Tab-separated table of C-alpha atoms in Angstrom:
chain	number	residue	atom	x	y	z
L	23	MET	CA	165.807	227.168	299.744
L	24	SER	CA	165.386	224.977	296.709
L	25	HIS	CA	161.672	225.098	296.897
L	26	VAL	CA	158.893	226.933	298.175
L	27	LEU	CA	156.854	225.608	301.070
L	28	LEU	CA	153.285	225.912	300.224
L	29	PRO	CA	150.589	226.786	302.909
L	30	ARG	CA	148.543	223.773	303.833
L	31	GLU	CA	145.253	225.546	303.310
L	32	ILE	CA	145.925	225.942	299.390
L	33	LEU	CA	147.032	222.358	298.725
L	34	PRO	CA	144.766	220.179	296.756
L	35	ALA	CA	143.303	217.234	298.472
L	36	ASP	CA	145.119	214.947	295.991
L	37	GLY	CA	148.261	216.066	294.235
L	38	ARG	CA	148.424	213.645	291.420
L	39	PHE	CA	148.016	215.395	287.994
L	40	GLY	CA	150.106	213.208	285.882
L	41	CYS	CA	149.132	212.400	282.196
L	42	GLY	CA	149.664	208.712	282.810
L	43	PRO	CA	150.011	206.433	284.711
L	44	SER	CA	147.274	208.681	286.188
L	45	LYS	CA	145.361	209.118	289.589
L	46	VAL	CA	143.851	205.861	290.882
L	47	ARG	CA	140.728	206.559	292.978
L	48	ALA	CA	140.491	205.159	296.698
L	49	GLY	CA	137.342	203.528	295.666
L	50	GLN	CA	139.233	201.531	293.129
L	51	LEU	CA	141.820	200.260	295.484
L	52	GLU	CA	139.139	199.350	297.908
L	53	LYS	CA	137.536	197.046	294.999
L	54	LEU	CA	141.036	195.811	294.133
L	55	ASN	CA	141.602	194.585	297.982
L	56	ALA	CA	137.974	193.222	297.875
L	57	HIS	CA	138.975	190.982	294.804
L	58	ALA	CA	142.505	190.063	296.270
L	59	SER	CA	141.740	186.321	296.057
L	60	LEU	CA	141.119	186.838	292.220
L	61	LEU	CA	144.729	187.815	291.872
L	62	GLY	CA	147.174	184.960	290.936
L	63	THR	CA	144.449	182.547	289.641
L	64	SER	CA	143.869	181.109	286.197
L	65	HIS	CA	142.775	183.357	283.384
L	66	ARG	CA	141.337	180.359	281.748
L	67	GLN	CA	138.656	180.054	284.496
L	68	ALA	CA	135.206	181.494	284.979
L	69	PRO	CA	135.965	184.105	287.836
L	70	VAL	CA	138.588	185.911	285.423
L	71	LYS	CA	136.693	185.397	282.444
L	72	ASP	CA	133.578	186.702	283.901
L	73	LEU	CA	135.647	189.868	284.973
L	74	VAL	CA	136.857	190.375	281.215
L	75	GLY	CA	133.253	190.000	280.001
L	76	ARG	CA	132.081	192.554	282.435
L	77	THR	CA	134.649	194.969	281.477
L	78	ARG	CA	133.863	194.556	277.943
L	79	SER	CA	130.087	195.134	278.523
L	80	HIS	CA	130.876	198.303	280.668
L	81	LEU	CA	132.999	199.534	277.825
L	82	ALA	CA	130.284	198.961	275.304
L	83	GLU	CA	127.786	200.783	277.630
L	84	LEU	CA	130.096	203.700	278.083
L	85	PHE	CA	130.900	204.064	274.352
L	86	ARG	CA	127.095	203.524	273.480
L	87	LEU	CA	128.413	200.769	270.777
L	88	PRO	CA	126.404	200.682	267.614
L	89	HIS	CA	124.936	197.232	266.466
L	90	GLY	CA	127.761	195.003	265.358
L	91	TYR	CA	130.632	196.811	267.187
L	92	GLU	CA	132.647	194.703	269.573
L	93	ILE	CA	135.128	195.480	272.512
L	94	ILE	CA	138.278	193.407	271.907
L	95	LEU	CA	141.381	193.422	274.020
L	96	GLY	CA	144.874	192.116	274.026
L	97	ASN	CA	148.079	191.896	275.918
L	98	GLY	CA	150.448	195.061	275.779
L	99	GLY	CA	149.335	198.727	275.552
L	100	SER	CA	148.913	200.958	272.695
L	101	THR	CA	152.527	200.376	271.551
L	102	ALA	CA	151.798	196.788	270.823
L	103	PHE	CA	148.677	197.734	269.181
L	104	TRP	CA	150.496	199.960	266.753
L	105	ASP	CA	152.643	196.964	265.637
L	106	ALA	CA	149.619	194.942	265.423
L	107	ALA	CA	147.884	197.164	263.293
L	108	ALA	CA	150.799	197.280	260.964
L	109	PHE	CA	150.632	193.534	260.707
L	110	GLY	CA	146.659	193.127	260.798
L	111	LEU	CA	144.686	196.155	260.211
L	112	ILE	CA	146.517	198.036	257.306
L	113	ASP	CA	146.062	196.526	254.160
L	114	LYS	CA	148.516	198.338	251.773
L	115	ARG	CA	148.759	201.985	253.054
L	116	SER	CA	147.783	204.188	255.715
L	117	GLN	CA	147.370	208.067	256.153
L	118	ASN	CA	148.878	209.116	259.591
L	119	LEU	CA	148.145	212.551	261.018
L	120	VAL	CA	151.104	213.525	263.167
L	121	PHE	CA	150.587	216.492	265.582
L	122	GLY	CA	152.615	215.162	268.587
L	123	GLU	CA	154.846	212.206	269.599
L	124	PHE	CA	152.103	209.637	269.870
L	125	GLY	CA	150.765	210.064	266.390
L	126	GLY	CA	154.438	209.793	265.061
L	127	LYS	CA	154.837	206.564	266.811
L	128	PHE	CA	152.021	204.888	264.916
L	129	ALA	CA	153.280	206.560	261.646
L	130	ALA	CA	156.651	204.962	262.361
L	131	ALA	CA	155.069	201.620	262.754
L	132	ALA	CA	153.086	201.900	259.528
L	133	LYS	CA	156.476	202.160	257.643
L	134	ALA	CA	156.721	198.429	257.875
L	135	PRO	CA	158.536	196.936	254.854
L	136	TRP	CA	155.537	194.773	253.779
L	137	LEU	CA	153.277	198.113	253.242
L	138	GLU	CA	153.619	201.034	250.991
L	139	ALA	CA	154.942	204.225	252.510
L	140	PRO	CA	152.487	205.782	254.752
L	141	ASP	CA	150.929	209.302	253.853
L	142	VAL	CA	152.218	211.248	256.841
L	143	ARG	CA	150.784	214.493	257.539
L	144	ASP	CA	153.159	216.118	259.959
L	145	VAL	CA	152.474	219.543	261.600
L	146	PRO	CA	154.350	221.471	264.327
L	147	ALA	CA	153.439	220.709	268.014
L	148	GLY	CA	150.431	222.480	269.324
L	149	THR	CA	148.800	222.724	265.985
L	150	ARG	CA	146.638	220.145	264.266
L	151	THR	CA	146.111	218.748	260.782
L	152	VAL	CA	143.245	216.935	259.137
L	153	ALA	CA	142.871	213.896	257.199
L	154	GLU	CA	142.246	213.987	253.401
L	155	ALA	CA	140.762	211.103	251.296
L	156	VAL	CA	143.658	209.866	249.122
L	157	GLU	CA	143.361	207.096	246.452
L	158	GLY	CA	144.918	203.922	247.636
L	159	VAL	CA	144.865	204.702	251.330
L	160	ASP	CA	142.821	202.015	253.366
L	161	VAL	CA	143.592	203.234	256.810
L	162	TYR	CA	143.202	206.890	258.198
L	163	ALA	CA	144.846	207.044	261.630
L	164	TRP	CA	145.128	209.947	264.225
L	165	PRO	CA	145.121	210.352	267.862
L	166	HIS	CA	141.708	211.686	269.437
L	167	ASN	CA	143.983	213.285	271.958
L	168	GLU	CA	147.592	213.922	271.518
L	169	THR	CA	148.884	213.303	274.991
L	170	SER	CA	152.384	215.017	274.415
L	171	THR	CA	151.211	218.320	273.412
L	172	GLY	CA	147.461	218.724	274.573
L	173	VAL	CA	145.826	219.145	271.064
L	174	ALA	CA	142.393	217.181	270.692
L	175	ALA	CA	141.188	216.253	267.279
L	176	PRO	CA	137.505	215.409	266.326
L	177	VAL	CA	136.745	211.977	265.452
L	178	GLU	CA	135.007	212.062	262.029
L	179	ARG	CA	134.785	209.201	259.515
L	180	VAL	CA	137.074	209.750	256.276
L	181	HIS	CA	135.012	208.840	253.284
L	182	GLY	CA	137.772	207.721	250.906
L	183	ASP	CA	138.187	204.439	248.981
L	184	GLU	CA	135.382	201.947	249.771
L	185	GLY	CA	136.307	199.834	252.606
L	186	ALA	CA	138.830	202.559	253.874
L	187	LEU	CA	138.800	202.290	257.744
L	188	THR	CA	139.121	205.245	260.356
L	189	VAL	CA	141.239	204.183	262.950
L	190	ILE	CA	141.724	206.447	266.225
L	191	ASP	CA	144.274	206.360	269.063
L	192	ALA	CA	142.090	207.088	272.186
L	193	THR	CA	144.613	206.228	274.986
L	194	SER	CA	144.345	209.703	276.777
L	195	ALA	CA	140.923	210.462	275.518
L	196	ALA	CA	138.953	207.270	275.923
L	197	GLY	CA	136.409	207.916	279.047
L	198	GLY	CA	136.993	211.673	279.086
L	199	ILE	CA	136.029	212.916	275.731
L	200	ASP	CA	132.577	212.200	274.419
L	201	LEU	CA	132.201	211.168	270.898
L	202	ASN	CA	130.015	209.372	268.257
L	203	ILE	CA	131.874	206.028	268.108
L	204	SER	CA	130.222	205.280	264.630
L	205	GLN	CA	132.517	207.738	263.202
L	206	ALA	CA	135.307	205.402	263.749
L	207	ASP	CA	136.053	201.789	262.804
L	208	VAL	CA	138.782	201.265	265.466
L	209	TYR	CA	138.877	203.155	268.664
L	210	TYR	CA	141.809	201.732	270.628
L	211	PHE	CA	143.391	202.758	274.011
L	212	ALA	CA	145.352	201.440	276.871
L	213	PRO	CA	143.438	202.067	280.165
L	214	GLN	CA	145.723	204.051	282.399
L	215	LYS	CA	144.575	207.534	281.815
L	216	ASN	CA	140.862	208.624	282.270
L	217	LEU	CA	140.042	204.949	282.910
L	218	GLY	CA	142.212	205.201	286.005
L	219	SER	CA	143.796	201.756	285.795
L	220	ASP	CA	147.402	200.300	285.280
L	221	GLY	CA	149.078	199.301	281.997
L	222	GLY	CA	149.430	195.963	280.501
L	223	LEU	CA	146.454	195.563	278.047
L	224	TRP	CA	144.847	197.441	275.017
L	225	PHE	CA	141.140	197.672	274.405
L	226	ALA	CA	139.613	198.618	271.142
L	227	ALA	CA	135.986	199.196	269.979
L	228	VAL	CA	135.986	197.899	266.330
L	229	SER	CA	133.335	197.998	263.750
L	230	PRO	CA	132.038	195.258	261.420
L	231	ALA	CA	134.401	196.457	258.463
L	232	ALA	CA	137.282	196.350	260.825
L	233	ILE	CA	136.658	193.024	261.904
L	234	GLU	CA	136.318	191.871	258.355
L	235	ARG	CA	139.601	193.399	257.447
L	236	ILE	CA	141.113	191.739	260.125
L	237	GLU	CA	139.967	188.286	259.379
L	238	ARG	CA	140.882	188.848	255.566
L	239	ILE	CA	144.459	189.891	256.315
L	240	ALA	CA	144.858	187.021	258.740
L	241	ALA	CA	143.705	184.501	255.882
L	242	SER	CA	145.919	186.185	253.331
L	243	GLY	CA	149.073	184.444	253.962
L	244	ARG	CA	150.907	187.479	255.473
L	245	TYR	CA	153.290	186.827	258.347
L	246	ILE	CA	151.772	187.907	261.754
L	247	PRO	CA	153.438	187.010	264.934
L	248	GLU	CA	150.947	185.296	267.237
L	249	PHE	CA	151.329	187.810	269.986
L	250	LEU	CA	150.597	190.582	267.514
L	251	SER	CA	147.629	189.016	265.802
L	252	LEU	CA	144.325	190.982	265.689
L	253	LYS	CA	142.742	187.827	264.542
L	254	ASN	CA	143.858	185.976	267.717
L	255	ALA	CA	142.533	189.110	269.999
L	256	VAL	CA	138.921	189.049	268.254
L	257	ASP	CA	138.717	185.211	268.761
L	258	ASN	CA	140.018	185.422	272.387
L	259	SER	CA	138.043	188.298	273.119
L	260	ARG	CA	134.836	186.650	272.140
L	261	LEU	CA	135.890	184.014	274.765
L	262	ASN	CA	136.462	186.834	277.400
L	263	GLN	CA	140.218	185.746	277.538
L	264	THR	CA	143.667	187.084	276.232
L	265	LEU	CA	146.203	185.051	274.393
L	266	ASN	CA	148.666	185.486	277.270
L	267	THR	CA	147.978	186.048	281.158
L	268	PRO	CA	146.182	189.463	281.387
L	269	ALA	CA	146.983	191.936	284.034
L	270	LEU	CA	144.404	190.990	286.497
L	271	ALA	CA	144.910	194.083	288.752
L	272	THR	CA	144.360	196.128	285.686
L	273	LEU	CA	141.125	194.883	285.029
L	274	VAL	CA	139.798	194.960	288.612
L	275	LEU	CA	140.669	198.813	288.701
L	276	LEU	CA	139.247	199.363	285.277
L	277	GLU	CA	135.960	197.724	286.218
L	278	ALA	CA	135.626	199.914	289.286
L	279	GLN	CA	136.286	202.878	287.278
L	280	LEU	CA	133.788	202.183	284.723
L	281	GLU	CA	131.204	201.242	287.386
L	282	TRP	CA	131.841	204.669	288.975
L	283	MET	CA	131.545	206.604	285.710
L	284	SER	CA	128.202	204.778	284.994
L	285	GLU	CA	126.775	205.556	288.335
L	286	ASN	CA	127.647	209.256	287.759
L	287	GLY	CA	126.091	209.614	284.305
L	288	GLY	CA	128.522	207.914	281.877
L	289	LEU	CA	130.456	209.626	279.088
L	290	GLN	CA	128.605	212.702	278.965
L	291	TRP	CA	129.157	213.479	282.575
L	292	ALA	CA	132.878	212.517	282.311
L	293	ASP	CA	133.180	214.884	279.448
L	294	ALA	CA	131.522	217.691	281.203
L	295	ARG	CA	133.791	217.162	284.160
L	296	THR	CA	136.988	217.169	282.343
L	297	HIS	CA	135.894	220.262	280.305
L	298	GLU	CA	135.092	221.845	283.561
L	299	SER	CA	138.464	221.200	284.993
L	300	SER	CA	140.493	222.046	281.737
L	301	GLN	CA	138.698	225.205	281.101
L	302	VAL	CA	139.700	226.631	284.720
L	303	LEU	CA	143.352	226.227	283.708
L	304	TYR	CA	142.875	227.778	280.305
L	305	ASP	CA	140.960	230.672	281.640
L	306	TRP	CA	143.620	231.165	284.323
L	307	ALA	CA	146.503	230.963	281.624
L	308	GLU	CA	144.883	233.539	279.521
L	309	ALA	CA	144.548	235.988	282.267
L	310	SER	CA	147.962	235.247	283.773
L	311	SER	CA	150.850	237.651	283.404
L	312	PHE	CA	153.458	234.953	283.037
L	313	ALA	CA	151.622	231.995	281.382
L	314	ALA	CA	149.482	231.224	278.245
L	315	PRO	CA	147.853	228.120	276.702
L	316	PHE	CA	150.481	226.379	274.621
L	317	VAL	CA	147.846	225.402	272.074
L	318	ALA	CA	146.771	228.691	270.444
L	319	ASP	CA	143.608	227.779	268.640
L	320	PRO	CA	140.799	227.166	271.379
L	321	ALA	CA	138.943	224.818	269.284
L	322	ASP	CA	142.023	222.369	269.346
L	323	ARG	CA	142.642	222.459	273.050
L	324	SER	CA	142.331	219.296	274.853
L	325	PRO	CA	139.935	218.807	277.739
L	326	VAL	CA	142.035	216.135	279.374
L	327	VAL	CA	145.595	217.213	278.831
L	328	VAL	CA	146.389	220.841	279.363
L	329	THR	CA	149.799	222.330	278.301
L	330	ILE	CA	150.634	225.875	279.830
L	331	ASP	CA	153.624	227.630	278.324
L	332	PHE	CA	155.608	230.206	280.682
L	333	ASP	CA	157.167	233.436	280.079
L	334	GLU	CA	160.993	233.276	280.021
L	335	SER	CA	161.286	235.125	283.254
L	336	VAL	CA	159.667	231.782	285.076
L	337	ASP	CA	161.541	228.577	285.176
L	338	ALA	CA	158.706	226.041	284.673
L	339	ALA	CA	160.990	223.193	285.545
L	340	ALA	CA	161.786	224.928	289.107
L	341	VAL	CA	158.070	225.582	289.698
L	342	ALA	CA	157.190	221.644	288.882
L	343	LYS	CA	160.333	220.734	291.113
L	344	SER	CA	158.952	222.818	293.795
L	345	LEU	CA	155.425	221.489	293.481
L	346	ARG	CA	156.676	217.977	293.493
L	347	ALA	CA	158.420	218.946	296.936
L	348	ASN	CA	155.009	219.793	298.074
L	349	GLY	CA	153.287	216.576	296.958
L	350	ILE	CA	151.926	217.782	293.642
L	351	VAL	CA	153.454	215.755	291.340
L	352	ASP	CA	153.901	214.853	287.554
L	353	THR	CA	153.140	218.401	286.227
L	354	GLU	CA	156.312	218.362	284.267
L	355	PRO	CA	155.920	218.814	280.450
L	356	TYR	CA	156.513	215.827	277.921
L	357	ARG	CA	160.126	215.053	277.982
L	358	LYS	CA	160.724	215.425	274.320
L	359	LEU	CA	158.861	218.678	273.825
L	360	GLY	CA	161.659	220.605	275.351
L	361	ARG	CA	159.392	223.823	276.241
L	362	ASN	CA	159.322	225.943	279.470
L	363	GLN	CA	155.933	224.698	280.166
L	364	LEU	CA	153.897	222.468	282.802
L	365	ARG	CA	151.405	219.792	281.356
L	366	VAL	CA	148.495	218.965	283.702
L	367	ALA	CA	145.979	216.069	283.295
L	368	THR	CA	142.391	216.730	283.871
L	369	PHE	CA	141.223	213.295	283.609
L	370	VAL	CA	137.940	212.421	285.079
L	371	SER	CA	139.313	211.056	288.394
L	372	ILE	CA	140.693	214.356	289.203
L	373	GLU	CA	138.594	216.784	291.203
L	374	PRO	CA	137.922	220.022	289.647
L	375	ASP	CA	138.329	221.684	292.982
L	376	ASP	CA	141.980	220.250	293.081
L	377	VAL	CA	142.542	221.822	289.708
L	378	ARG	CA	141.362	225.098	291.176
L	379	GLN	CA	143.873	224.723	294.296
L	380	LEU	CA	146.572	223.626	291.789
L	381	ILE	CA	146.278	227.253	290.285
L	382	ARG	CA	146.691	228.828	293.602
L	383	CYS	CA	149.685	226.857	294.224
L	384	ILE	CA	151.442	227.734	290.983
L	385	ASP	CA	150.705	231.361	291.486
L	386	TYR	CA	151.999	231.002	295.005
L	387	THR	CA	155.094	229.181	293.952
L	388	VAL	CA	155.922	231.678	291.117
L	389	GLU	CA	155.556	234.579	293.524
L	390	HIS	CA	157.879	233.182	295.991
L	391	LEU	CA	160.417	231.081	294.052
L	392	GLY	CA	163.957	232.736	293.664
């Protein structure tokens, strides 16, 4: 038999544990159906612009934005934002912390020919490095949560040269890890992780200093493609619109998720929920005879993306394949990491009790696989 048939009584109620796109709750789909008449209508008219405005307001409330901070958005996901930042946010040189795939992608974008070579601080997967003030660096950038490895990093402002910006990739952290957002000048993310939506858009909480930088670079004469112009994004966001047609389903799903989170207690509640789910997995792995947390330092372990290494006696790929055959999906490790491990999302939409059932399923599978 190629897979283990799991007893029905140990199956989680929902088998989606992927790190993105992530589980979309039934309540979000109900709201999407209720707003079906909005789909396929003009994003320049009031109904869609009002939707954009509501999502911006909900995000501002969720992150407890300080005075002067704004929520802006644009077409594309975080990949588009990396290029937009290279054109319109980095003045001359960035420092990029790389402790996984996605920090590395922003570092690559920062090697643009019109910028000075970035100061890249690269460390092995599963560990973390810290920012260090360096003369001439005007952007300090790293992920709040490295989706590929399950390493989380604090959001703390770097006090370098006057005017230097702290820029945080929050794609898999936003809505699942609490923070003091005044410690960042730009906190950007796509909404398909904790925020339970689809892709197609990026959002960012930006400080007054970041807006000033964006406007100054836009006026400097630097060539910036219209699609990647952060100045365009600021101007359009203030009108509750995007340069091109936004992904309307993404916006509706996002609004439903933000309302649900607000009703339950906001970011503090979400943070407690993801920590509960992730700690269950870490405790299990530390007590297991065949598994261990990939991230050795507990202080660096992510509450929203849990990576578990398996002993060589257990084929983690076979475990993931067997789980998938039972409807428990997307527990495979990040494809480029190449480790004998499982990667499990513990995003806010995932029920902690489903995580507990997942552990029972993993134990049962390992015992009976072969």
